[in-house]
XYZ file of C-alpha atoms in Angstrom:
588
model
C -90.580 -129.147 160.959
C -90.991 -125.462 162.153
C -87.160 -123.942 163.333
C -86.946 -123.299 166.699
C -87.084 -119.269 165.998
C -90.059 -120.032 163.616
C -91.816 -120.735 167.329
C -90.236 -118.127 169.053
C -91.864 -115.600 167.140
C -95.215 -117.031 167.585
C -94.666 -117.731 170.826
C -95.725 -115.127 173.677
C -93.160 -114.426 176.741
C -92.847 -117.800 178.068
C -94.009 -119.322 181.236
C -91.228 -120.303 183.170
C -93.377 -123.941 184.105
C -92.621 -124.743 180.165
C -88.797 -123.976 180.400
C -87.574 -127.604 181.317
C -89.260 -129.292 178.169
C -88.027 -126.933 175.682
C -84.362 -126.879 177.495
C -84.195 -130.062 175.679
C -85.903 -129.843 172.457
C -84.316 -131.825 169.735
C -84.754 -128.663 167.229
C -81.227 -127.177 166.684
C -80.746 -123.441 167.447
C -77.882 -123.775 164.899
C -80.070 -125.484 161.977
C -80.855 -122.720 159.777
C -76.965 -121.162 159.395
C -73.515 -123.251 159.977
C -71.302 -120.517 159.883
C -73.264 -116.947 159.068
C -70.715 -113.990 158.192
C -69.307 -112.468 161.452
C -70.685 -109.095 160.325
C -73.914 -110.190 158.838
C -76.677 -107.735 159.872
C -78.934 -110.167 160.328
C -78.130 -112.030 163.824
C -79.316 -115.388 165.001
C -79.827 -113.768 168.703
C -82.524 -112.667 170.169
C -82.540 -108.678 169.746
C -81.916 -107.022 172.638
C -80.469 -104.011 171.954
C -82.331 -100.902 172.574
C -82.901 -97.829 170.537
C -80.088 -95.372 171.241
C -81.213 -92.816 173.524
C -78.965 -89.802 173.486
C -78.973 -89.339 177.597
C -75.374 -88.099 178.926
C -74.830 -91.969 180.295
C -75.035 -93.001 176.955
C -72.937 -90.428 175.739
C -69.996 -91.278 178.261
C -70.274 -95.036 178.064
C -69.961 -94.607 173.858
C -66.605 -92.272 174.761
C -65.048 -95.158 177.116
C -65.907 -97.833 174.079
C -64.632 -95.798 170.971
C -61.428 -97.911 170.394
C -59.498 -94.780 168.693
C -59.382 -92.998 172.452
C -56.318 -94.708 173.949
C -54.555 -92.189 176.657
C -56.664 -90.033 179.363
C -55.706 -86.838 177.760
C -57.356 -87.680 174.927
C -60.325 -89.291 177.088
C -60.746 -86.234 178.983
C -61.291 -84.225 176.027
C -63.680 -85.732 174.586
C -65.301 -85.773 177.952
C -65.399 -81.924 178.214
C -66.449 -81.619 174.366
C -69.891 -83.351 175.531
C -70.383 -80.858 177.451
C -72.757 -83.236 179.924
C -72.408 -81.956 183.777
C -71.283 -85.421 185.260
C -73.319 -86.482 188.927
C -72.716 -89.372 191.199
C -75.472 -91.932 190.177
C -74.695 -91.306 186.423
C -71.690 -92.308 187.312
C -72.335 -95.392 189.457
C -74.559 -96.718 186.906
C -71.297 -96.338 184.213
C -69.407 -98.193 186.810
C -71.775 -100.821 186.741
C -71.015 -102.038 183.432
C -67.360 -101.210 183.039
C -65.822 -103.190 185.925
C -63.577 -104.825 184.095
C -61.799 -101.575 182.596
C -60.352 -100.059 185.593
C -57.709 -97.705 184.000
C -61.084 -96.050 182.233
C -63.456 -95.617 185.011
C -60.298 -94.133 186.996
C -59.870 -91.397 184.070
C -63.495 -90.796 184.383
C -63.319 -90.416 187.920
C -61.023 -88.093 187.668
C -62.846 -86.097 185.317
C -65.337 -85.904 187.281
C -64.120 -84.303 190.516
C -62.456 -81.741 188.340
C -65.529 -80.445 186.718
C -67.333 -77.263 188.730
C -70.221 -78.299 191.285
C -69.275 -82.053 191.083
C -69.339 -83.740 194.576
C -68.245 -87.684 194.497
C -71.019 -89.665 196.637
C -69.356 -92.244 199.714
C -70.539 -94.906 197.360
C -68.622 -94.048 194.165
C -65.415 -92.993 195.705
C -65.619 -96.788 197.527
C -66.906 -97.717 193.892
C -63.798 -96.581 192.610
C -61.272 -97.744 195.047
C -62.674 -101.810 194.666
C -62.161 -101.359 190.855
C -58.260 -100.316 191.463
C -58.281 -102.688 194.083
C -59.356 -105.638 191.959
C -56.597 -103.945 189.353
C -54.042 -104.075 191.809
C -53.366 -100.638 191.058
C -52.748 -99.875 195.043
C -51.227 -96.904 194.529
C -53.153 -94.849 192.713
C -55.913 -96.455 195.115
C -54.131 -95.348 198.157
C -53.572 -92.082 196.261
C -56.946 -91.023 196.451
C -57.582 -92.105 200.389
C -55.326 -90.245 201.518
C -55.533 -87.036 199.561
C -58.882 -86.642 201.589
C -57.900 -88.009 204.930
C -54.978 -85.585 204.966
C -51.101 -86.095 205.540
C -51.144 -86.327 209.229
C -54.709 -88.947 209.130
C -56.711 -85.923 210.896
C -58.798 -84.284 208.446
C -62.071 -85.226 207.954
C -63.706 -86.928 204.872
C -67.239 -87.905 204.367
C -65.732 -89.571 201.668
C -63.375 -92.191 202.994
C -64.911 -94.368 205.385
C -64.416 -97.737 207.465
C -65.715 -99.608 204.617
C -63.192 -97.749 201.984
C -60.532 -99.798 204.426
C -62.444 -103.056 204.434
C -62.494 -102.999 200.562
C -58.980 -102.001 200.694
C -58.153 -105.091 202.981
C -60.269 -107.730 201.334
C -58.805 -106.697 197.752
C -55.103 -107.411 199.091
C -56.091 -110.466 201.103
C -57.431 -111.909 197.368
C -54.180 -110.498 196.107
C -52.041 -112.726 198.513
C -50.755 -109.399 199.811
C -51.652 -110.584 203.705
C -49.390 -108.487 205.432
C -50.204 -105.448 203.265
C -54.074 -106.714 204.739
C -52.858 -106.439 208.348
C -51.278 -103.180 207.909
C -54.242 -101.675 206.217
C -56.188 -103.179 209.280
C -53.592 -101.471 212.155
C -53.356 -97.878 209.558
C -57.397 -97.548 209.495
C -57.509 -98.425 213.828
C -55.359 -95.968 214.367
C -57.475 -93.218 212.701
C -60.099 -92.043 215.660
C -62.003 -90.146 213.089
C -63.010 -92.575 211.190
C -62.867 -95.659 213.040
C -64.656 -95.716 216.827
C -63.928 -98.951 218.973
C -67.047 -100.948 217.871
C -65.714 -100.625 214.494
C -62.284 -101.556 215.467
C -63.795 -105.051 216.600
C -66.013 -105.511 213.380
C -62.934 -104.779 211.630
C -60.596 -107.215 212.910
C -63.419 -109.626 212.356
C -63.610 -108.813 208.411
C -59.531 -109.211 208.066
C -59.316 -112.550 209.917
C -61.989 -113.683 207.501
C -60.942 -111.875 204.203
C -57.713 -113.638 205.245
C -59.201 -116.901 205.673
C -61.102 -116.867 202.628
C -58.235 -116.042 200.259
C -56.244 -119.185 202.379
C -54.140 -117.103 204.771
C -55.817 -118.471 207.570
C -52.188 -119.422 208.971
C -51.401 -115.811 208.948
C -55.042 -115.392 210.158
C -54.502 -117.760 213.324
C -51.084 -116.430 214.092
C -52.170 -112.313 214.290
C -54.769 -114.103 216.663
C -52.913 -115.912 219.289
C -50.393 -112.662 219.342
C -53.590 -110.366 220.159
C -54.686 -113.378 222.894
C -51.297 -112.556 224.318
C -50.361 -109.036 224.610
C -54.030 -108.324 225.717
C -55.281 -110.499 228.249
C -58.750 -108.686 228.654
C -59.347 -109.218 225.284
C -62.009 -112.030 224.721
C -62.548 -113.480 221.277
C -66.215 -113.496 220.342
C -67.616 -116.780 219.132
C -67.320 -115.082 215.328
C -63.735 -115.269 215.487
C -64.018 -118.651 216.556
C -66.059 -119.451 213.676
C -63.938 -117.421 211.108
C -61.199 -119.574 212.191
C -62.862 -122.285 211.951
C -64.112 -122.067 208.656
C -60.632 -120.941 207.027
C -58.981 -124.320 208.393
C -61.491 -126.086 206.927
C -61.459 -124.068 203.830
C -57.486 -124.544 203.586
C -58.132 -128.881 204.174
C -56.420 -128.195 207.659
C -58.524 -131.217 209.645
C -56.493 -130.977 212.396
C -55.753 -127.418 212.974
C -59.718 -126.998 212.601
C -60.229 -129.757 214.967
C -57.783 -128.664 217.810
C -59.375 -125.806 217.948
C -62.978 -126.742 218.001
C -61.090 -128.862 221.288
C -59.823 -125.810 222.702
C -63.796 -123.872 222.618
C -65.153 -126.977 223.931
C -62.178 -126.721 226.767
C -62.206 -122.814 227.062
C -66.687 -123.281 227.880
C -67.064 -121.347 224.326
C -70.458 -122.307 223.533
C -70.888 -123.135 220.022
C -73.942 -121.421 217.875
C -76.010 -122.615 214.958
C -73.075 -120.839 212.625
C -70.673 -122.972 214.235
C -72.130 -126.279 213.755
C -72.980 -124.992 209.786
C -69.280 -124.233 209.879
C -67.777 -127.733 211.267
C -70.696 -129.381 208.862
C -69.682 -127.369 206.005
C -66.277 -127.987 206.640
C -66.328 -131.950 206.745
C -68.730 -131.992 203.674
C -65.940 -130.349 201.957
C -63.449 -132.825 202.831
C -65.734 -135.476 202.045
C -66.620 -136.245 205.448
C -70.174 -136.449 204.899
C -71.188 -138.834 207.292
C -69.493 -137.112 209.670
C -71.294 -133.940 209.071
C -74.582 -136.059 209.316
C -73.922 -137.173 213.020
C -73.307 -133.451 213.781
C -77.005 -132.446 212.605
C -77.756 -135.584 215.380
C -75.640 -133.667 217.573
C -76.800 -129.928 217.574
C -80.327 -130.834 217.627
C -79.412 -132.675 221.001
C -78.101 -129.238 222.130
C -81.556 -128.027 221.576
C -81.000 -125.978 218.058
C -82.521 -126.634 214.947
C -80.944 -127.210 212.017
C -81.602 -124.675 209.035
C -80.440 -123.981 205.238
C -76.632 -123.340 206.690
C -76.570 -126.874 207.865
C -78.557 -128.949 205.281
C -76.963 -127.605 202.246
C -73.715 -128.304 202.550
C -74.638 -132.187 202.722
C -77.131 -131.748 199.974
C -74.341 -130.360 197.943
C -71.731 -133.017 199.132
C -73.897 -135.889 198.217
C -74.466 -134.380 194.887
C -71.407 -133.854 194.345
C -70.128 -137.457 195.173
C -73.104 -138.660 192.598
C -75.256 -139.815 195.776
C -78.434 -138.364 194.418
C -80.949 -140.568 195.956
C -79.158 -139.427 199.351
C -79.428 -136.053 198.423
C -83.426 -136.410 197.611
C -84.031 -137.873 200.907
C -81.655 -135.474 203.033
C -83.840 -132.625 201.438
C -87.315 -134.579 201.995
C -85.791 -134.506 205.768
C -85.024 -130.535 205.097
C -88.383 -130.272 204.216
C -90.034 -131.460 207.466
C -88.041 -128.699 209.073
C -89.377 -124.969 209.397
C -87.151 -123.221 207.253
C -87.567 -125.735 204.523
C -84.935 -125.856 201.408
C -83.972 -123.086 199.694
C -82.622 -121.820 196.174
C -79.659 -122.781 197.089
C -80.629 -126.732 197.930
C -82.296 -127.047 194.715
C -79.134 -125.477 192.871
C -77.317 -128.224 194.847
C -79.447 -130.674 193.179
C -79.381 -129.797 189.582
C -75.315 -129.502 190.077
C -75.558 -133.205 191.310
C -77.455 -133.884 188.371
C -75.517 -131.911 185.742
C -72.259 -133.265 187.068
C -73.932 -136.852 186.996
C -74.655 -136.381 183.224
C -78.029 -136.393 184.258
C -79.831 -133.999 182.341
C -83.225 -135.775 182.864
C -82.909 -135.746 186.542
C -81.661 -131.927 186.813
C -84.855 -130.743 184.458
C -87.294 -133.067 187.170
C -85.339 -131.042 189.838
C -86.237 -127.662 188.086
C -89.835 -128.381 187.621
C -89.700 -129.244 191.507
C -88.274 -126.067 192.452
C -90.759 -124.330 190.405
C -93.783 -126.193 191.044
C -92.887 -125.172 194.927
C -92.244 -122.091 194.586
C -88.587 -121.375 194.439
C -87.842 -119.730 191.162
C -84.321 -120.757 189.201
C -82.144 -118.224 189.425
C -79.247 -117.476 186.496
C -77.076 -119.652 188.839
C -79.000 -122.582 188.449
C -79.176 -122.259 184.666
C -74.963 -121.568 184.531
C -74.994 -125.092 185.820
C -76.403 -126.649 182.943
C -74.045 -124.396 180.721
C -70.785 -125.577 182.693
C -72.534 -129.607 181.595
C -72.534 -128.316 177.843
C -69.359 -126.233 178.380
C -67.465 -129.281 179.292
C -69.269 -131.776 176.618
C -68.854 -129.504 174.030
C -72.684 -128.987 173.237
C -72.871 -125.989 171.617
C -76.425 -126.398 170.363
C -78.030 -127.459 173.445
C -76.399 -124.387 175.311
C -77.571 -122.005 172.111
C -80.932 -123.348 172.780
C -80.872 -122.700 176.508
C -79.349 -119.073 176.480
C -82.659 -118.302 174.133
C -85.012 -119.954 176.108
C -83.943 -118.420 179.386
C -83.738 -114.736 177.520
C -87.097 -115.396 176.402
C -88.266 -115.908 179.909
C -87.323 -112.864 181.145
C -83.906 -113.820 182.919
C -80.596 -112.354 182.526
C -77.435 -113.950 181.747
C -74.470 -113.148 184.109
C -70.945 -112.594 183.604
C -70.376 -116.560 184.277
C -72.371 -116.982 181.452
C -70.882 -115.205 178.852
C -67.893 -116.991 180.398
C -68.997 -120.541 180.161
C -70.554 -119.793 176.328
C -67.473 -118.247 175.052
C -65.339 -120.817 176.208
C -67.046 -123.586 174.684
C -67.296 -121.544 171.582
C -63.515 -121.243 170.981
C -62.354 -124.245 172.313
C -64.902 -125.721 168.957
C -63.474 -122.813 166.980
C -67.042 -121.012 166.198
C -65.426 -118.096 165.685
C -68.974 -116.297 164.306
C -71.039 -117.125 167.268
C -68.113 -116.136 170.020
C -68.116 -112.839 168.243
C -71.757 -112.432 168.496
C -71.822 -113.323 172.032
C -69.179 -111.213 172.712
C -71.322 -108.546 171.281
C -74.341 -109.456 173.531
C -72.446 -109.585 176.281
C -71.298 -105.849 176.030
C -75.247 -104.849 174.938
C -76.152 -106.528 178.125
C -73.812 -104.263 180.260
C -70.878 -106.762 180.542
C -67.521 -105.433 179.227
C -64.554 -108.596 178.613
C -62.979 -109.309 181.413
C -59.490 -110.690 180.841
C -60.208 -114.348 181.185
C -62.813 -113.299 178.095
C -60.588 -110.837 176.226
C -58.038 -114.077 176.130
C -60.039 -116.301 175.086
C -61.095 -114.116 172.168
C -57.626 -113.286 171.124
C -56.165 -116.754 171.818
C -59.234 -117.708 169.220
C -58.413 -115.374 166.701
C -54.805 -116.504 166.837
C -55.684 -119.625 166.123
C -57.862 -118.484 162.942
C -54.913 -116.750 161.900
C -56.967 -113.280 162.434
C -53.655 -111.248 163.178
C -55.121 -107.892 162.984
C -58.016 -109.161 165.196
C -56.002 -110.407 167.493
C -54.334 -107.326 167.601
C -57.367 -104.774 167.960
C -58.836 -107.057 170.854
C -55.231 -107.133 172.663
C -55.116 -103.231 171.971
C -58.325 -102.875 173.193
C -57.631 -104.589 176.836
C -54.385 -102.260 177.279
C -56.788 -99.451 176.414
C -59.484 -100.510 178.997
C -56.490 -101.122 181.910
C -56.441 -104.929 181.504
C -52.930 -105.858 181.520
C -52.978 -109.668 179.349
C -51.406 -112.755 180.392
C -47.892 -113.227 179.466
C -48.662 -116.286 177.887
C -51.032 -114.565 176.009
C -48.367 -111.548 174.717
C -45.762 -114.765 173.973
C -48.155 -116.534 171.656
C -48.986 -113.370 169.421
C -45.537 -111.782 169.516
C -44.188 -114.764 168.616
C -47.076 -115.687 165.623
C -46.571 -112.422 164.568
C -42.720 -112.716 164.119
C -42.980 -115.974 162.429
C -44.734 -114.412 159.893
C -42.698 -111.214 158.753
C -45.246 -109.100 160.953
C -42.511 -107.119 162.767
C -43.890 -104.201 162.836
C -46.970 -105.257 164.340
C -44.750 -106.740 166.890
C -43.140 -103.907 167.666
C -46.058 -102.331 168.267
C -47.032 -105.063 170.624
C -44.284 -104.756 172.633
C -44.334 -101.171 172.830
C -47.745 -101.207 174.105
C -46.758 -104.169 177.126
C -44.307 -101.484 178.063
C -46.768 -98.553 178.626
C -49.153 -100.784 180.392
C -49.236 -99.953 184.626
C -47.388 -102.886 185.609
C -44.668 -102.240 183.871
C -43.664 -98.469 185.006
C -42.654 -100.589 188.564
C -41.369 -103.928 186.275
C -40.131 -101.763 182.982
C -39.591 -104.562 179.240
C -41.786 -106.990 181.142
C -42.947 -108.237 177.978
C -40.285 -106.697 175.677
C -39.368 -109.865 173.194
C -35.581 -109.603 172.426
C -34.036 -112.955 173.503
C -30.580 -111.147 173.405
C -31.011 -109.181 176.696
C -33.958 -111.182 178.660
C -31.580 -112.413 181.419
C -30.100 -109.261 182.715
C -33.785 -108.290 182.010
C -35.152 -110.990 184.043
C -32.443 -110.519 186.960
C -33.423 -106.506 187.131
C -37.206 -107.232 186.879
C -36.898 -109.712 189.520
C -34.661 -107.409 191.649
C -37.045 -104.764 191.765
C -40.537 -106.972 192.531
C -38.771 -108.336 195.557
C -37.937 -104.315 196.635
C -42.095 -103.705 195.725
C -42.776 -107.107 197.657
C -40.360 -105.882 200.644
C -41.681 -102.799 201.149
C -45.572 -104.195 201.178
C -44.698 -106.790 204.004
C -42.447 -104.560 206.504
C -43.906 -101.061 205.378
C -46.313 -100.084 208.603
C -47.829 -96.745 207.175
C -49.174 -96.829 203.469
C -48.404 -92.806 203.140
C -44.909 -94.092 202.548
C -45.546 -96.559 199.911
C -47.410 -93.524 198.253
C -44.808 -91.400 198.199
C -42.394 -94.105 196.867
C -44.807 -95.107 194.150
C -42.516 -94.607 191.216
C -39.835 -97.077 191.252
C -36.711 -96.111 189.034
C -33.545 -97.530 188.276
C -32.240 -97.184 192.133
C -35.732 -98.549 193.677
C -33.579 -101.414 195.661
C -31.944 -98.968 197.030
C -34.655 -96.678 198.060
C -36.557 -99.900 199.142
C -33.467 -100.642 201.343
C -33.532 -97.145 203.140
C -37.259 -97.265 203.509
C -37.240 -100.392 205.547
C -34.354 -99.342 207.688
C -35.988 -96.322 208.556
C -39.164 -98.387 209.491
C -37.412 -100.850 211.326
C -35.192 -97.890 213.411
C -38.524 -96.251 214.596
C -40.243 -99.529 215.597
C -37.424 -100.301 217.512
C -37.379 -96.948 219.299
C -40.684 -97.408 219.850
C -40.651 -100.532 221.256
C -37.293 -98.875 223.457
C -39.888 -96.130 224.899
C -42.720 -98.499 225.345
């Protein structure tokens, strides 16, 4: 019998109408090699990596890889000894594929705007304000806002716009910073300049639902009914309504949701098509399908018609409750309608299927989808590698990540995820290396929850020094690992007489961002960790303080640095807030 890769090669680009057979096949991707040598030139994947081209991205993006640059002094002069004249979209395209190292791209950045004739586009200044965001590096964030928008929040920048302030506000909503959220909202409103009173109203929308969606929809509803009552010609828009809605539902809040679908009913808010796809949603997803079923009955009554919004959710909850044959006749009722089902019904489908342990059924979906039209998407594929993810089928998935390259899609983030997990959890320490390694060809640098499972792995495999680079390697890129993660190796590495190595660890933990505000976070001598503990802990609630009561973010910025009297300082800062609210509230 011919290997699977003995086909491949004398196979043309495949039609995607063939992928659900060979999905399947019974020929092992693995058969030829058990274990080949993790730095064996010869790899069992699919080549995909392109000829080095020696353009100035290239150049750059080699820089922010080479392992042996590890502070932004050294970074930067590198940088200028390439000599490349740095632009905007070279830039946004290096962005692209470094996400996940914030504290590099931020070096970069900086770079950049130093270097004669450079001028920072809207996009990557908001590009680089979402990765510090997602870093929860506020500060240096923050830093660059308002070094363009001025002291006083009256110069102009074409730089910093409203949607600089919406990342701003969704990134500290997914924080579960939702008062740092709300004062972001009321800073940005009360700059004229940038934000004019139509924007003022989208904005409120986008922080009651960045709020919801991160489950501070009490928080959400609260900011709500205080706006109701200090402005009594304000009318909420049936969006807010919905927003509302939706975070009650998404928080399992049945009766906070349905009070106040009550109160629009009482109040003559008339409910739209996103409304009813919101209450429907919302009782699929606490199992309230039938429920949800009567409201399609309902809205069509009211003269709408029911579209994707409304029929996926209880495609999807059937699915997901392993009532398949429901779900097939819910979407032959879908498909009498105008709209008809989308990518996202037949991803429903093969979930239901997957999660069924119906592989059988999910490939029949996939030839459906196809043989109508709707393409699979990487989405629908990632749900076939969470099935052999979680049954530990490493072969199957091998087979299905070279089928679906050799169709022409591309793998995501999630899958690189999903593979790598199931790849150390069975301890394949070759192929998660290789992965790894297609994952960064294919413009995906480790994340953390990737970079952890790697150096968890090697752990395991007693592959100190790997273990090391790879931890090394995330402090070098601005990922600050999981405690957990620093415990395991500091204390493997102490165990075995590695104390230098150790030291080193916990010498690098202490340089890392985090720990300038919460200094020997992750320094490992037992002898002093509880007066450690006790100052660390002192301090985050001064950081945490001064985020919830702290009305104007110029004054976080210019407390950024907090030393050995930061409870202090925190303690004055607030006071002084709190004096001149009440004196305004005394002149008001």
């Amino acid at each position: 019998m011919k290997t699977l890769f003995q086909q491949q090669r004398q196979l043309p680009l495949l039609n995607v109408l063939h992928l659900p057979k060979l999905f399947f096949s019974d020929q092992s991707w693995l058969s030829s090699k058990r274990n080949p040598p993790i730095n064996s030139s010869s790899s069992s994947f699919i080549n995909v990596r392109p000829q080095p081209i020696s353009t100035p991205a290239f150049i750059i993006t080699n820089l922010l890889r080479d392992p042996t640059i590890t502070s932004s002094s050294s970074l930067h002069s590198a940088l200028d000894k390439t000599e490349v004249d740095p632009d905007p979209d070279m830039l946004q395209a290096i962005f692209q594929h470094f996400d996940s190292s914030p504290r590099l791209l931020h070096d970069l950045f900086l770079w950049a705007e130093k270097k004669p004739g450079f001028e920072s586009s809207a996009t990557l200044f908001d590009s680089m304000v979402n990765v510090l965001g997602k870093a929860r590096n506020f500060e240096d964030a923050w830093s660059l806002v308002l070094d363009r928008i001025g002291d006083d929040g009256r110069e102009g920048s074409n730089l910093v716009s409203v949607n600089t302030f919406v990342i701003l506000i969704r990134r500290y909503a997914r924080s579960g910073m939702a008062q740092a959220a709300i004062r972001t909202f009321e800073f940005v409103t009360s700059l004229d300049q940038i934000c004019s009173s139509d924007e003022k109203t989208n904005l409120f929308e986008i922080m009651l639902d960045s709020l919801c969606k991160e489950g501070h929809v009490r928080v959400a509803s609260e900011y709500f009914t205080r706006k109701k009552e200090t402005d009594l010609c304000w009318v909420p828009s049936i969006k807010v309504y919905n927003i509302l809605l939706n975070g009650w539902f998404r928080s399992r809040k049945l009766k906070h949701a349905e009070r106040l679908w009550s109160d629009m009913k009482k109040n003559g808010v008339p409910p739209s098509v996103v409304t009813y796809g919101t209450l429907i949603e919302g009782y699929c997803t606490m199992r309230r399908v039938e429920r949800a079923v009567e409201l399609v009955d309902e809205m069509k009554e009211a003269g709408m018609d029911p579209n994707s919004k409304v029929y996926n959710p209880i495609i999807d909850s059937l699915g997901e409750e392993g009532r398949l044959k429901e779900a097939l006749g819910m979407m032959e009722r879908f498909l009498l309608c105008e709209s008809g089902p989308d990518i996202s019904t037949y991803n429903s489908l093969v979930k239901g299927h997957c999660k069924a342990k119906d592989l059988a059924g999910a490939s029949k979906v996939l030839k459906m989808m196809i043989s109508r039209g709707c393409i699979p998407t990487t989405t629908t594929y990632n749900y076939f590698f969470r099935y052999f993810s979680k049954f530990r089928k490493i072969e199957e998935a091998m087979n299905l990540y070279t089928k679906i390259i050799q169709s022409g899609h591309t793998p995501d983030r999630l899958t690189y995820q999903l593979l790598l997990k199931l790849l150390c959890e069975e301890e394949r320490l070759d192929l998660a290396v290789q992965v790894s390694k297609e994952m960064t060809v294919r413009g995906y640098d480790r994340d953390l929850a990737s970079s952890t499972m790697l150096v968890h792995l090697l752990c395991k495999m007693h592959r100190f020094e790997d273990a090391f680079g790879e931890f090394e390697d995330m402090i070098r890129r601005g990922i600050v690992p999981q405690y957990l993660t620093f415990e395991r190796m500091n204390n493997e590495l102490k165990k075995r007489g590695m104390t230098q190595m150790a030291r080193k660890l916990c010498d690098m933990m202490g340089s890392v961002h985090s720990s300038k505000k919460l200094p020997n976070t992750y320094v490992g001598d037992e002898d002093s960790s509880r007066a450690r503990r006790t100052s660390i802990m002192r301090k985050a609630e001064a950081m945490s303080d001064m985020l919830k009561t702290c009305n104007d973010p110029r004054e976080l910025v210019k407390h950024r640095t907090l030393s050995g009297n930061a409870v202090s300082r925190a303690g004055q800062l607030i006071e002084i807030i709190k004096k001149r609210a009440k004196e305004t509230s005394m002149n008001g």
